[in-house]
Amino acid sequence: MMRAIEITGAGGPEVLRPTQRPQPQPSAGELLIRVAASGVNRPDVLQRKGLYPPPPGASDLPGLEVAGTVAAGAPEDLESAGVALGDRVCALVAGGGYAQWCVAPVGQVLPVPHGLGDVEAASLPETFFTVWQNVFEIAALQAGEWLLVHGGTSGIGVAAIQLAKARGAHVVATAGSADKCAACLQLGADFAVDYRQQDFVPEALAATGGRGVDVVLDMVAGDYVARELRCLADDGRLAIIAVQGGTKSEIDAGIVLRKRLTITGSTLRARPAAYKAALARALRAQVWPLIEAGAVRPVVHRAMPADEAAAAHALMESGTHVGKIVLTW
């Protein structure tokens, strides 16, 4: 048996409870990880509220990213992942991360970047897979282009700002206070907009000399979409990854036509393992060297004991954090 955190019913943070579960066993194509730390993410909150059920076959336990040591796996799966028993790894999973033991598809297991501890490593997979997929593969942000990222101090925002800058792009970030805007600038953003005090549309246009940004990473949707179209440059790309502002948007299709805009949306959790494995290979080749060189760094707001998962969710929903929240075992 193992300790785990389960969702006892849809509701507030209080529905997260410590429990005992049987230790999972790896199937073919999986590795068993002894978990040292588990990342906390917005999709975990949505799952707790009953709004984001796990895909078929995934654990009902929350948690989409873990870090720890390889505990078991078939020799061919260890070889495929390029790891050995006892190696320190982090992994993206479709569920089950809030537990002392977790199984992960072999293609989604990555070595911990040199110089990082388990808490920092656990903060990487969900956000970096998401940012790489949407900003660099789908929206194809290039060096010299401009990125507008909302929620610049969220886990996604922190990763997006740093990766964009490390790869030669310029960044406008939005955040909800002067202190958070200052944090965005410290992370490398060229401009930061306090969305509670300023309209990001004229600010983004001013930052780019009236040209507009090339890519928007949008976690809000709702009425933000129409405004984002106004501050996109010709041939701009809007990547929607969450709908915190609502699912309904009214847009001017004429702007889409005149500017030749592209609007995309994506979720990652239910994508096939082969798709996620391709993202993992890209991260290992393109991003892990940046982390190991110090050009990109994990930002962990707080590490908390796993039994305090309810408090961790309350902290996330308060919106006061900068970077990631991590549970430790």
JSON list of C-alpha atoms in Angstrom, two decimals, residues 93-326:
[
{"chain": "A", "resi": 93, "resn": "VAL", "atom": "CA", "xyz": [1.28, 11.51, -16.46]},
{"chain": "A", "resi": 94, "resn": "ALA", "atom": "CA", "xyz": [-2.46, 11.53, -17.21]},
{"chain": "A", "resi": 95, "resn": "GLY", "atom": "CA", "xyz": [-3.33, 11.10, -13.51]},
{"chain": "A", "resi": 96, "resn": "GLY", "atom": "CA", "xyz": [-2.09, 9.47, -10.32]},
{"chain": "A", "resi": 97, "resn": "GLY", "atom": "CA", "xyz": [0.63, 11.98, -9.53]},
{"chain": "A", "resi": 98, "resn": "TYR", "atom": "CA", "xyz": [-0.56, 12.74, -5.98]},
{"chain": "A", "resi": 99, "resn": "ALA", "atom": "CA", "xyz": [0.84, 9.50, -4.59]},
{"chain": "A", "resi": 100, "resn": "GLN", "atom": "CA", "xyz": [4.05, 7.95, -3.27]},
{"chain": "A", "resi": 101, "resn": "TRP", "atom": "CA", "xyz": [4.29, 5.70, -6.33]},
{"chain": "A", "resi": 102, "resn": "CYS", "atom": "CA", "xyz": [3.22, 6.42, -9.89]},
{"chain": "A", "resi": 103, "resn": "VAL", "atom": "CA", "xyz": [3.46, 4.68, -13.26]},
{"chain": "A", "resi": 104, "resn": "ALA", "atom": "CA", "xyz": [4.39, 6.71, -16.31]},
{"chain": "A", "resi": 105, "resn": "PRO", "atom": "CA", "xyz": [4.52, 5.88, -20.02]},
{"chain": "A", "resi": 106, "resn": "VAL", "atom": "CA", "xyz": [8.14, 5.33, -20.92]},
{"chain": "A", "resi": 107, "resn": "GLY", "atom": "CA", "xyz": [8.13, 8.05, -23.59]},
{"chain": "A", "resi": 108, "resn": "GLN", "atom": "CA", "xyz": [7.04, 10.68, -21.07]},
{"chain": "A", "resi": 109, "resn": "VAL", "atom": "CA", "xyz": [9.86, 10.01, -18.60]},
{"chain": "A", "resi": 110, "resn": "LEU", "atom": "CA", "xyz": [12.77, 12.46, -18.70]},
{"chain": "A", "resi": 111, "resn": "PRO", "atom": "CA", "xyz": [16.02, 12.60, -16.71]},
{"chain": "A", "resi": 112, "resn": "VAL", "atom": "CA", "xyz": [16.12, 15.34, -14.10]},
{"chain": "A", "resi": 113, "resn": "PRO", "atom": "CA", "xyz": [18.16, 18.20, -15.58]},
{"chain": "A", "resi": 114, "resn": "HIS", "atom": "CA", "xyz": [21.61, 18.43, -14.00]},
{"chain": "A", "resi": 115, "resn": "GLY", "atom": "CA", "xyz": [21.65, 20.71, -10.97]},
{"chain": "A", "resi": 116, "resn": "LEU", "atom": "CA", "xyz": [17.96, 20.47, -10.08]},
{"chain": "A", "resi": 117, "resn": "GLY", "atom": "CA", "xyz": [16.42, 18.98, -6.97]},
{"chain": "A", "resi": 118, "resn": "ASP", "atom": "CA", "xyz": [13.26, 16.87, -6.90]},
{"chain": "A", "resi": 119, "resn": "VAL", "atom": "CA", "xyz": [10.97, 19.80, -6.06]},
{"chain": "A", "resi": 120, "resn": "GLU", "atom": "CA", "xyz": [12.25, 21.84, -9.00]},
{"chain": "A", "resi": 121, "resn": "ALA", "atom": "CA", "xyz": [12.08, 18.82, -11.32]},
{"chain": "A", "resi": 122, "resn": "ALA", "atom": "CA", "xyz": [8.46, 18.13, -10.34]},
{"chain": "A", "resi": 123, "resn": "SER", "atom": "CA", "xyz": [7.54, 21.65, -11.45]},
{"chain": "A", "resi": 124, "resn": "LEU", "atom": "CA", "xyz": [8.67, 21.09, -15.04]},
{"chain": "A", "resi": 125, "resn": "PRO", "atom": "CA", "xyz": [6.68, 18.52, -17.06]},
{"chain": "A", "resi": 126, "resn": "GLU", "atom": "CA", "xyz": [3.10, 19.82, -17.24]},
{"chain": "A", "resi": 127, "resn": "THR", "atom": "CA", "xyz": [4.01, 23.45, -17.89]},
{"chain": "A", "resi": 128, "resn": "PHE", "atom": "CA", "xyz": [6.95, 22.85, -20.20]},
{"chain": "A", "resi": 129, "resn": "PHE", "atom": "CA", "xyz": [5.15, 20.23, -22.29]},
{"chain": "A", "resi": 130, "resn": "THR", "atom": "CA", "xyz": [2.21, 22.65, -22.62]},
{"chain": "A", "resi": 131, "resn": "VAL", "atom": "CA", "xyz": [4.28, 25.72, -23.49]},
{"chain": "A", "resi": 132, "resn": "TRP", "atom": "CA", "xyz": [6.47, 23.88, -25.97]},
{"chain": "A", "resi": 133, "resn": "GLN", "atom": "CA", "xyz": [3.47, 22.32, -27.69]},
{"chain": "A", "resi": 134, "resn": "ASN", "atom": "CA", "xyz": [1.45, 25.52, -28.03]},
{"chain": "A", "resi": 135, "resn": "VAL", "atom": "CA", "xyz": [3.98, 28.32, -28.37]},
{"chain": "A", "resi": 136, "resn": "PHE", "atom": "CA", "xyz": [6.72, 26.63, -30.37]},
{"chain": "A", "resi": 137, "resn": "GLU", "atom": "CA", "xyz": [5.14, 23.71, -32.24]},
{"chain": "A", "resi": 138, "resn": "ILE", "atom": "CA", "xyz": [1.57, 24.87, -32.91]},
{"chain": "A", "resi": 139, "resn": "ALA", "atom": "CA", "xyz": [2.03, 28.67, -32.98]},
{"chain": "A", "resi": 140, "resn": "ALA", "atom": "CA", "xyz": [5.64, 28.39, -34.25]},
{"chain": "A", "resi": 141, "resn": "LEU", "atom": "CA", "xyz": [7.06, 31.40, -32.38]},
{"chain": "A", "resi": 142, "resn": "GLN", "atom": "CA", "xyz": [10.35, 32.43, -34.01]},
{"chain": "A", "resi": 143, "resn": "ALA", "atom": "CA", "xyz": [13.35, 34.42, -32.83]},
{"chain": "A", "resi": 144, "resn": "GLY", "atom": "CA", "xyz": [12.67, 38.13, -33.23]},
{"chain": "A", "resi": 145, "resn": "GLU", "atom": "CA", "xyz": [8.88, 37.73, -32.97]},
{"chain": "A", "resi": 146, "resn": "TRP", "atom": "CA", "xyz": [6.67, 39.01, -30.15]},
{"chain": "A", "resi": 147, "resn": "LEU", "atom": "CA", "xyz": [4.74, 36.84, -27.69]},
{"chain": "A", "resi": 148, "resn": "LEU", "atom": "CA", "xyz": [1.89, 38.06, -25.49]},
{"chain": "A", "resi": 149, "resn": "VAL", "atom": "CA", "xyz": [1.35, 35.75, -22.54]},
{"chain": "A", "resi": 150, "resn": "HIS", "atom": "CA", "xyz": [-1.44, 36.17, -20.01]},
{"chain": "A", "resi": 151, "resn": "GLY", "atom": "CA", "xyz": [-0.94, 35.14, -16.40]},
{"chain": "A", "resi": 152, "resn": "GLY", "atom": "CA", "xyz": [2.78, 35.82, -16.58]},
{"chain": "A", "resi": 153, "resn": "THR", "atom": "CA", "xyz": [3.45, 34.69, -13.02]},
{"chain": "A", "resi": 154, "resn": "SER", "atom": "CA", "xyz": [1.53, 31.40, -13.32]},
{"chain": "A", "resi": 155, "resn": "GLY", "atom": "CA", "xyz": [3.46, 28.19, -13.87]},
{"chain": "A", "resi": 156, "resn": "ILE", "atom": "CA", "xyz": [2.64, 28.40, -17.59]},
{"chain": "A", "resi": 157, "resn": "GLY", "atom": "CA", "xyz": [3.51, 32.09, -17.75]},
{"chain": "A", "resi": 158, "resn": "VAL", "atom": "CA", "xyz": [6.85, 31.70, -16.00]},
{"chain": "A", "resi": 159, "resn": "ALA", "atom": "CA", "xyz": [7.85, 28.94, -18.42]},
{"chain": "A", "resi": 160, "resn": "ALA", "atom": "CA", "xyz": [6.60, 30.81, -21.49]},
{"chain": "A", "resi": 161, "resn": "ILE", "atom": "CA", "xyz": [8.41, 34.06, -20.67]},
{"chain": "A", "resi": 162, "resn": "GLN", "atom": "CA", "xyz": [11.71, 32.33, -20.06]},
{"chain": "A", "resi": 163, "resn": "LEU", "atom": "CA", "xyz": [11.58, 29.96, -23.01]},
{"chain": "A", "resi": 164, "resn": "ALA", "atom": "CA", "xyz": [10.56, 32.69, -25.43]},
{"chain": "A", "resi": 165, "resn": "LYS", "atom": "CA", "xyz": [13.40, 34.95, -24.29]},
{"chain": "A", "resi": 166, "resn": "ALA", "atom": "CA", "xyz": [15.94, 32.14, -24.29]},
{"chain": "A", "resi": 167, "resn": "ARG", "atom": "CA", "xyz": [15.02, 31.40, -27.90]},
{"chain": "A", "resi": 168, "resn": "GLY", "atom": "CA", "xyz": [15.35, 35.00, -29.03]},
{"chain": "A", "resi": 169, "resn": "ALA", "atom": "CA", "xyz": [11.77, 36.28, -28.95]},
{"chain": "A", "resi": 170, "resn": "HIS", "atom": "CA", "xyz": [10.33, 39.38, -27.26]},
{"chain": "A", "resi": 171, "resn": "VAL", "atom": "CA", "xyz": [7.63, 39.14, -24.59]},
{"chain": "A", "resi": 172, "resn": "VAL", "atom": "CA", "xyz": [4.72, 41.18, -23.32]},
{"chain": "A", "resi": 173, "resn": "ALA", "atom": "CA", "xyz": [3.23, 39.63, -20.16]},
{"chain": "A", "resi": 174, "resn": "THR", "atom": "CA", "xyz": [0.08, 40.46, -18.23]},
{"chain": "A", "resi": 175, "resn": "ALA", "atom": "CA", "xyz": [-0.29, 40.03, -14.47]},
{"chain": "A", "resi": 176, "resn": "GLY", "atom": "CA", "xyz": [-2.65, 41.17, -11.74]},
{"chain": "A", "resi": 177, "resn": "SER", "atom": "CA", "xyz": [-0.54, 43.54, -9.63]},
{"chain": "A", "resi": 178, "resn": "ALA", "atom": "CA", "xyz": [2.49, 45.81, -9.72]},
{"chain": "A", "resi": 179, "resn": "ASP", "atom": "CA", "xyz": [4.52, 43.24, -7.79]},
{"chain": "A", "resi": 180, "resn": "LYS", "atom": "CA", "xyz": [3.60, 40.49, -10.23]},
{"chain": "A", "resi": 181, "resn": "CYS", "atom": "CA", "xyz": [4.46, 42.72, -13.17]},
{"chain": "A", "resi": 182, "resn": "ALA", "atom": "CA", "xyz": [7.85, 43.33, -11.57]},
{"chain": "A", "resi": 183, "resn": "ALA", "atom": "CA", "xyz": [8.31, 39.57, -11.27]},
{"chain": "A", "resi": 184, "resn": "CYS", "atom": "CA", "xyz": [7.53, 39.17, -14.99]},
{"chain": "A", "resi": 185, "resn": "LEU", "atom": "CA", "xyz": [10.19, 41.74, -15.85]},
{"chain": "A", "resi": 186, "resn": "GLN", "atom": "CA", "xyz": [12.71, 39.96, -13.62]},
{"chain": "A", "resi": 187, "resn": "LEU", "atom": "CA", "xyz": [11.98, 36.74, -15.51]},
{"chain": "A", "resi": 188, "resn": "GLY", "atom": "CA", "xyz": [12.87, 38.49, -18.76]},
{"chain": "A", "resi": 189, "resn": "ALA", "atom": "CA", "xyz": [9.64, 39.99, -20.13]},
{"chain": "A", "resi": 190, "resn": "ASP", "atom": "CA", "xyz": [10.25, 43.14, -22.15]},
{"chain": "A", "resi": 191, "resn": "PHE", "atom": "CA", "xyz": [6.98, 44.71, -21.02]},
{"chain": "A", "resi": 192, "resn": "ALA", "atom": "CA", "xyz": [4.51, 43.84, -18.26]},
{"chain": "A", "resi": 193, "resn": "VAL", "atom": "CA", "xyz": [0.89, 45.02, -18.11]},
{"chain": "A", "resi": 194, "resn": "ASP", "atom": "CA", "xyz": [-1.17, 45.16, -14.92]},
{"chain": "A", "resi": 195, "resn": "TYR", "atom": "CA", "xyz": [-4.49, 44.02, -16.36]},
{"chain": "A", "resi": 196, "resn": "ARG", "atom": "CA", "xyz": [-6.37, 45.38, -13.35]},
{"chain": "A", "resi": 197, "resn": "GLN", "atom": "CA", "xyz": [-5.14, 48.90, -14.13]},
{"chain": "A", "resi": 198, "resn": "GLN", "atom": "CA", "xyz": [-4.38, 48.87, -17.89]},
{"chain": "A", "resi": 199, "resn": "ASP", "atom": "CA", "xyz": [-5.92, 47.58, -21.12]},
{"chain": "A", "resi": 200, "resn": "PHE", "atom": "CA", "xyz": [-3.48, 45.08, -22.60]},
{"chain": "A", "resi": 201, "resn": "VAL", "atom": "CA", "xyz": [-4.54, 45.88, -26.19]},
{"chain": "A", "resi": 202, "resn": "PRO", "atom": "CA", "xyz": [-3.09, 49.42, -26.50]},
{"chain": "A", "resi": 203, "resn": "GLU", "atom": "CA", "xyz": [-0.16, 48.43, -24.28]},
{"chain": "A", "resi": 204, "resn": "ALA", "atom": "CA", "xyz": [0.77, 45.50, -26.53]},
{"chain": "A", "resi": 205, "resn": "LEU", "atom": "CA", "xyz": [0.40, 47.67, -29.63]},
{"chain": "A", "resi": 206, "resn": "ALA", "atom": "CA", "xyz": [2.56, 50.40, -28.08]},
{"chain": "A", "resi": 207, "resn": "ALA", "atom": "CA", "xyz": [5.23, 47.89, -27.06]},
{"chain": "A", "resi": 208, "resn": "THR", "atom": "CA", "xyz": [5.49, 46.68, -30.65]},
{"chain": "A", "resi": 209, "resn": "GLY", "atom": "CA", "xyz": [5.43, 50.13, -32.26]},
{"chain": "A", "resi": 210, "resn": "GLY", "atom": "CA", "xyz": [1.84, 49.61, -33.43]},
{"chain": "A", "resi": 211, "resn": "ARG", "atom": "CA", "xyz": [2.65, 46.43, -35.34]},
{"chain": "A", "resi": 212, "resn": "GLY", "atom": "CA", "xyz": [1.10, 43.97, -32.89]},
{"chain": "A", "resi": 213, "resn": "VAL", "atom": "CA", "xyz": [2.31, 40.71, -31.41]},
{"chain": "A", "resi": 214, "resn": "ASP", "atom": "CA", "xyz": [2.91, 37.57, -33.44]},
{"chain": "A", "resi": 215, "resn": "VAL", "atom": "CA", "xyz": [1.66, 34.99, -30.93]},
{"chain": "A", "resi": 216, "resn": "VAL", "atom": "CA", "xyz": [-0.77, 35.14, -28.00]},
{"chain": "A", "resi": 217, "resn": "LEU", "atom": "CA", "xyz": [-0.79, 32.39, -25.36]},
{"chain": "A", "resi": 218, "resn": "ASP", "atom": "CA", "xyz": [-4.29, 32.64, -23.90]},
{"chain": "A", "resi": 219, "resn": "MET", "atom": "CA", "xyz": [-5.47, 30.93, -20.70]},
{"chain": "A", "resi": 220, "resn": "VAL", "atom": "CA", "xyz": [-8.51, 33.20, -20.34]},
{"chain": "A", "resi": 221, "resn": "ALA", "atom": "CA", "xyz": [-10.63, 33.03, -23.54]},
{"chain": "A", "resi": 222, "resn": "GLY", "atom": "CA", "xyz": [-14.08, 34.59, -23.02]},
{"chain": "A", "resi": 223, "resn": "ASP", "atom": "CA", "xyz": [-14.10, 38.27, -23.96]},
{"chain": "A", "resi": 224, "resn": "TYR", "atom": "CA", "xyz": [-10.29, 38.27, -24.16]},
{"chain": "A", "resi": 225, "resn": "VAL", "atom": "CA", "xyz": [-10.41, 36.61, -27.58]},
{"chain": "A", "resi": 226, "resn": "ALA", "atom": "CA", "xyz": [-11.86, 39.59, -29.43]},
{"chain": "A", "resi": 227, "resn": "ARG", "atom": "CA", "xyz": [-9.35, 41.90, -27.77]},
{"chain": "A", "resi": 228, "resn": "GLU", "atom": "CA", "xyz": [-6.45, 39.60, -28.60]},
{"chain": "A", "resi": 229, "resn": "LEU", "atom": "CA", "xyz": [-7.36, 39.65, -32.28]},
{"chain": "A", "resi": 230, "resn": "ARG", "atom": "CA", "xyz": [-7.03, 43.44, -32.21]},
{"chain": "A", "resi": 231, "resn": "CYS", "atom": "CA", "xyz": [-3.47, 43.33, -30.88]},
{"chain": "A", "resi": 232, "resn": "LEU", "atom": "CA", "xyz": [-2.22, 40.55, -33.18]},
{"chain": "A", "resi": 233, "resn": "ALA", "atom": "CA", "xyz": [0.03, 41.45, -36.10]},
{"chain": "A", "resi": 234, "resn": "ASP", "atom": "CA", "xyz": [-0.65, 40.29, -39.65]},
{"chain": "A", "resi": 235, "resn": "ASP", "atom": "CA", "xyz": [-0.29, 36.50, -39.84]},
{"chain": "A", "resi": 236, "resn": "GLY", "atom": "CA", "xyz": [-0.57, 36.35, -36.06]},
{"chain": "A", "resi": 237, "resn": "ARG", "atom": "CA", "xyz": [-1.41, 33.17, -34.15]},
{"chain": "A", "resi": 238, "resn": "LEU", "atom": "CA", "xyz": [-3.69, 32.86, -31.12]},
{"chain": "A", "resi": 239, "resn": "ALA", "atom": "CA", "xyz": [-3.21, 29.71, -29.02]},
{"chain": "A", "resi": 240, "resn": "ILE", "atom": "CA", "xyz": [-6.01, 29.10, -26.51]},
{"chain": "A", "resi": 241, "resn": "ILE", "atom": "CA", "xyz": [-5.10, 26.61, -23.77]},
{"chain": "A", "resi": 242, "resn": "ALA", "atom": "CA", "xyz": [-7.72, 27.31, -21.06]},
{"chain": "A", "resi": 243, "resn": "VAL", "atom": "CA", "xyz": [-11.03, 29.10, -20.60]},
{"chain": "A", "resi": 244, "resn": "GLN", "atom": "CA", "xyz": [-10.78, 30.75, -17.18]},
{"chain": "A", "resi": 245, "resn": "GLY", "atom": "CA", "xyz": [-12.79, 33.68, -18.53]},
{"chain": "A", "resi": 246, "resn": "GLY", "atom": "CA", "xyz": [-15.54, 31.52, -20.04]},
{"chain": "A", "resi": 247, "resn": "THR", "atom": "CA", "xyz": [-16.13, 29.43, -23.14]},
{"chain": "A", "resi": 248, "resn": "LYS", "atom": "CA", "xyz": [-18.18, 31.98, -25.12]},
{"chain": "A", "resi": 249, "resn": "SER", "atom": "CA", "xyz": [-16.39, 34.52, -27.34]},
{"chain": "A", "resi": 250, "resn": "GLU", "atom": "CA", "xyz": [-17.76, 36.99, -29.88]},
{"chain": "A", "resi": 251, "resn": "ILE", "atom": "CA", "xyz": [-15.23, 37.99, -32.54]},
{"chain": "A", "resi": 252, "resn": "ASP", "atom": "CA", "xyz": [-14.96, 40.18, -35.61]},
{"chain": "A", "resi": 253, "resn": "ALA", "atom": "CA", "xyz": [-14.33, 37.65, -38.37]},
{"chain": "A", "resi": 254, "resn": "GLY", "atom": "CA", "xyz": [-13.29, 40.51, -40.63]},
{"chain": "A", "resi": 255, "resn": "ILE", "atom": "CA", "xyz": [-10.17, 41.03, -38.50]},
{"chain": "A", "resi": 256, "resn": "VAL", "atom": "CA", "xyz": [-9.32, 37.35, -38.89]},
{"chain": "A", "resi": 257, "resn": "LEU", "atom": "CA", "xyz": [-9.60, 37.68, -42.67]},
{"chain": "A", "resi": 258, "resn": "ARG", "atom": "CA", "xyz": [-7.79, 40.98, -43.08]},
{"chain": "A", "resi": 259, "resn": "LYS", "atom": "CA", "xyz": [-4.88, 39.99, -40.86]},
{"chain": "A", "resi": 260, "resn": "ARG", "atom": "CA", "xyz": [-4.76, 36.35, -42.00]},
{"chain": "A", "resi": 261, "resn": "LEU", "atom": "CA", "xyz": [-4.95, 35.19, -38.38]},
{"chain": "A", "resi": 262, "resn": "THR", "atom": "CA", "xyz": [-4.83, 31.64, -37.05]},
{"chain": "A", "resi": 263, "resn": "ILE", "atom": "CA", "xyz": [-6.80, 30.62, -33.94]},
{"chain": "A", "resi": 264, "resn": "THR", "atom": "CA", "xyz": [-5.94, 27.29, -32.33]},
{"chain": "A", "resi": 265, "resn": "GLY", "atom": "CA", "xyz": [-7.00, 25.43, -29.22]},
{"chain": "A", "resi": 266, "resn": "SER", "atom": "CA", "xyz": [-5.59, 22.38, -27.54]},
{"chain": "A", "resi": 267, "resn": "THR", "atom": "CA", "xyz": [-5.61, 20.14, -24.51]},
{"chain": "A", "resi": 268, "resn": "LEU", "atom": "CA", "xyz": [-2.81, 17.70, -23.80]},
{"chain": "A", "resi": 269, "resn": "ARG", "atom": "CA", "xyz": [-4.05, 15.23, -21.21]},
{"chain": "A", "resi": 270, "resn": "ALA", "atom": "CA", "xyz": [-6.02, 12.97, -23.55]},
{"chain": "A", "resi": 271, "resn": "ARG", "atom": "CA", "xyz": [-3.54, 13.04, -26.44]},
{"chain": "A", "resi": 272, "resn": "PRO", "atom": "CA", "xyz": [-1.93, 9.70, -27.40]},
{"chain": "A", "resi": 273, "resn": "ALA", "atom": "CA", "xyz": [1.25, 8.60, -25.66]},
{"chain": "A", "resi": 274, "resn": "ALA", "atom": "CA", "xyz": [3.14, 8.77, -28.97]},
{"chain": "A", "resi": 275, "resn": "TYR", "atom": "CA", "xyz": [2.28, 12.46, -29.32]},
{"chain": "A", "resi": 276, "resn": "LYS", "atom": "CA", "xyz": [3.47, 13.22, -25.80]},
{"chain": "A", "resi": 277, "resn": "ALA", "atom": "CA", "xyz": [6.62, 11.16, -26.35]},
{"chain": "A", "resi": 278, "resn": "ALA", "atom": "CA", "xyz": [7.48, 13.34, -29.36]},
{"chain": "A", "resi": 279, "resn": "LEU", "atom": "CA", "xyz": [7.08, 16.44, -27.17]},
{"chain": "A", "resi": 280, "resn": "ALA", "atom": "CA", "xyz": [9.33, 14.84, -24.55]},
{"chain": "A", "resi": 281, "resn": "ARG", "atom": "CA", "xyz": [12.05, 14.22, -27.13]},
{"chain": "A", "resi": 282, "resn": "ALA", "atom": "CA", "xyz": [11.85, 17.83, -28.25]},
{"chain": "A", "resi": 283, "resn": "LEU", "atom": "CA", "xyz": [12.11, 19.06, -24.66]},
{"chain": "A", "resi": 284, "resn": "ARG", "atom": "CA", "xyz": [15.13, 16.88, -23.98]},
{"chain": "A", "resi": 285, "resn": "ALA", "atom": "CA", "xyz": [16.88, 18.17, -27.10]},
{"chain": "A", "resi": 286, "resn": "GLN", "atom": "CA", "xyz": [15.80, 21.81, -27.11]},
{"chain": "A", "resi": 287, "resn": "VAL", "atom": "CA", "xyz": [14.88, 22.82, -23.56]},
{"chain": "A", "resi": 288, "resn": "TRP", "atom": "CA", "xyz": [16.80, 20.66, -21.09]},
{"chain": "A", "resi": 289, "resn": "PRO", "atom": "CA", "xyz": [20.13, 22.19, -22.28]},
{"chain": "A", "resi": 290, "resn": "LEU", "atom": "CA", "xyz": [18.72, 25.66, -21.61]},
{"chain": "A", "resi": 291, "resn": "ILE", "atom": "CA", "xyz": [17.77, 24.63, -18.07]},
{"chain": "A", "resi": 292, "resn": "GLU", "atom": "CA", "xyz": [21.15, 23.03, -17.43]},
{"chain": "A", "resi": 293, "resn": "ALA", "atom": "CA", "xyz": [22.91, 26.17, -18.72]},
{"chain": "A", "resi": 294, "resn": "GLY", "atom": "CA", "xyz": [20.84, 28.39, -16.41]},
{"chain": "A", "resi": 295, "resn": "ALA", "atom": "CA", "xyz": [19.12, 30.26, -19.26]},
{"chain": "A", "resi": 296, "resn": "VAL", "atom": "CA", "xyz": [15.77, 28.90, -18.05]},
{"chain": "A", "resi": 297, "resn": "ARG", "atom": "CA", "xyz": [15.09, 28.14, -14.40]},
{"chain": "A", "resi": 298, "resn": "PRO", "atom": "CA", "xyz": [12.22, 26.53, -12.52]},
{"chain": "A", "resi": 299, "resn": "VAL", "atom": "CA", "xyz": [10.34, 28.94, -10.27]},
{"chain": "A", "resi": 300, "resn": "VAL", "atom": "CA", "xyz": [8.75, 27.24, -7.26]},
{"chain": "A", "resi": 301, "resn": "HIS", "atom": "CA", "xyz": [6.58, 29.45, -5.10]},
{"chain": "A", "resi": 302, "resn": "ARG", "atom": "CA", "xyz": [6.17, 26.91, -2.29]},
{"chain": "A", "resi": 303, "resn": "ALA", "atom": "CA", "xyz": [6.77, 23.25, -1.53]},
{"chain": "A", "resi": 304, "resn": "MET", "atom": "CA", "xyz": [4.23, 21.75, 0.89]},
{"chain": "A", "resi": 305, "resn": "PRO", "atom": "CA", "xyz": [3.84, 18.29, 2.48]},
{"chain": "A", "resi": 306, "resn": "ALA", "atom": "CA", "xyz": [1.51, 16.12, 0.42]},
{"chain": "A", "resi": 307, "resn": "ASP", "atom": "CA", "xyz": [-0.97, 15.83, 3.29]},
{"chain": "A", "resi": 308, "resn": "GLU", "atom": "CA", "xyz": [-1.50, 19.60, 2.90]},
{"chain": "A", "resi": 309, "resn": "ALA", "atom": "CA", "xyz": [-2.82, 19.21, -0.66]},
{"chain": "A", "resi": 310, "resn": "ALA", "atom": "CA", "xyz": [-6.05, 21.01, 0.27]},
{"chain": "A", "resi": 311, "resn": "ALA", "atom": "CA", "xyz": [-4.07, 24.04, 1.43]},
{"chain": "A", "resi": 312, "resn": "ALA", "atom": "CA", "xyz": [-2.00, 23.87, -1.77]},
{"chain": "A", "resi": 313, "resn": "HIS", "atom": "CA", "xyz": [-5.17, 24.03, -3.86]},
{"chain": "A", "resi": 314, "resn": "ALA", "atom": "CA", "xyz": [-6.48, 26.93, -1.79]},
{"chain": "A", "resi": 315, "resn": "LEU", "atom": "CA", "xyz": [-3.19, 28.75, -2.39]},
{"chain": "A", "resi": 316, "resn": "MET", "atom": "CA", "xyz": [-3.44, 28.16, -6.13]},
{"chain": "A", "resi": 317, "resn": "GLU", "atom": "CA", "xyz": [-7.01, 29.44, -6.24]},
{"chain": "A", "resi": 318, "resn": "SER", "atom": "CA", "xyz": [-6.00, 32.56, -4.29]},
{"chain": "A", "resi": 319, "resn": "GLY", "atom": "CA", "xyz": [-3.86, 33.63, -7.24]},
{"chain": "A", "resi": 320, "resn": "THR", "atom": "CA", "xyz": [-1.15, 34.99, -4.95]},
{"chain": "A", "resi": 321, "resn": "HIS", "atom": "CA", "xyz": [1.59, 32.61, -6.05]},
{"chain": "A", "resi": 322, "resn": "VAL", "atom": "CA", "xyz": [4.44, 33.28, -8.47]},
{"chain": "A", "resi": 323, "resn": "GLY", "atom": "CA", "xyz": [5.52, 30.10, -10.24]},
{"chain": "A", "resi": 324, "resn": "LYS", "atom": "CA", "xyz": [4.68, 26.56, -9.23]},
{"chain": "A", "resi": 325, "resn": "ILE", "atom": "CA", "xyz": [3.29, 24.88, -6.10]},
{"chain": "A", "resi": 326, "resn": "VAL", "atom": "CA", "xyz": [4.72, 21.44, -5.35]}
]
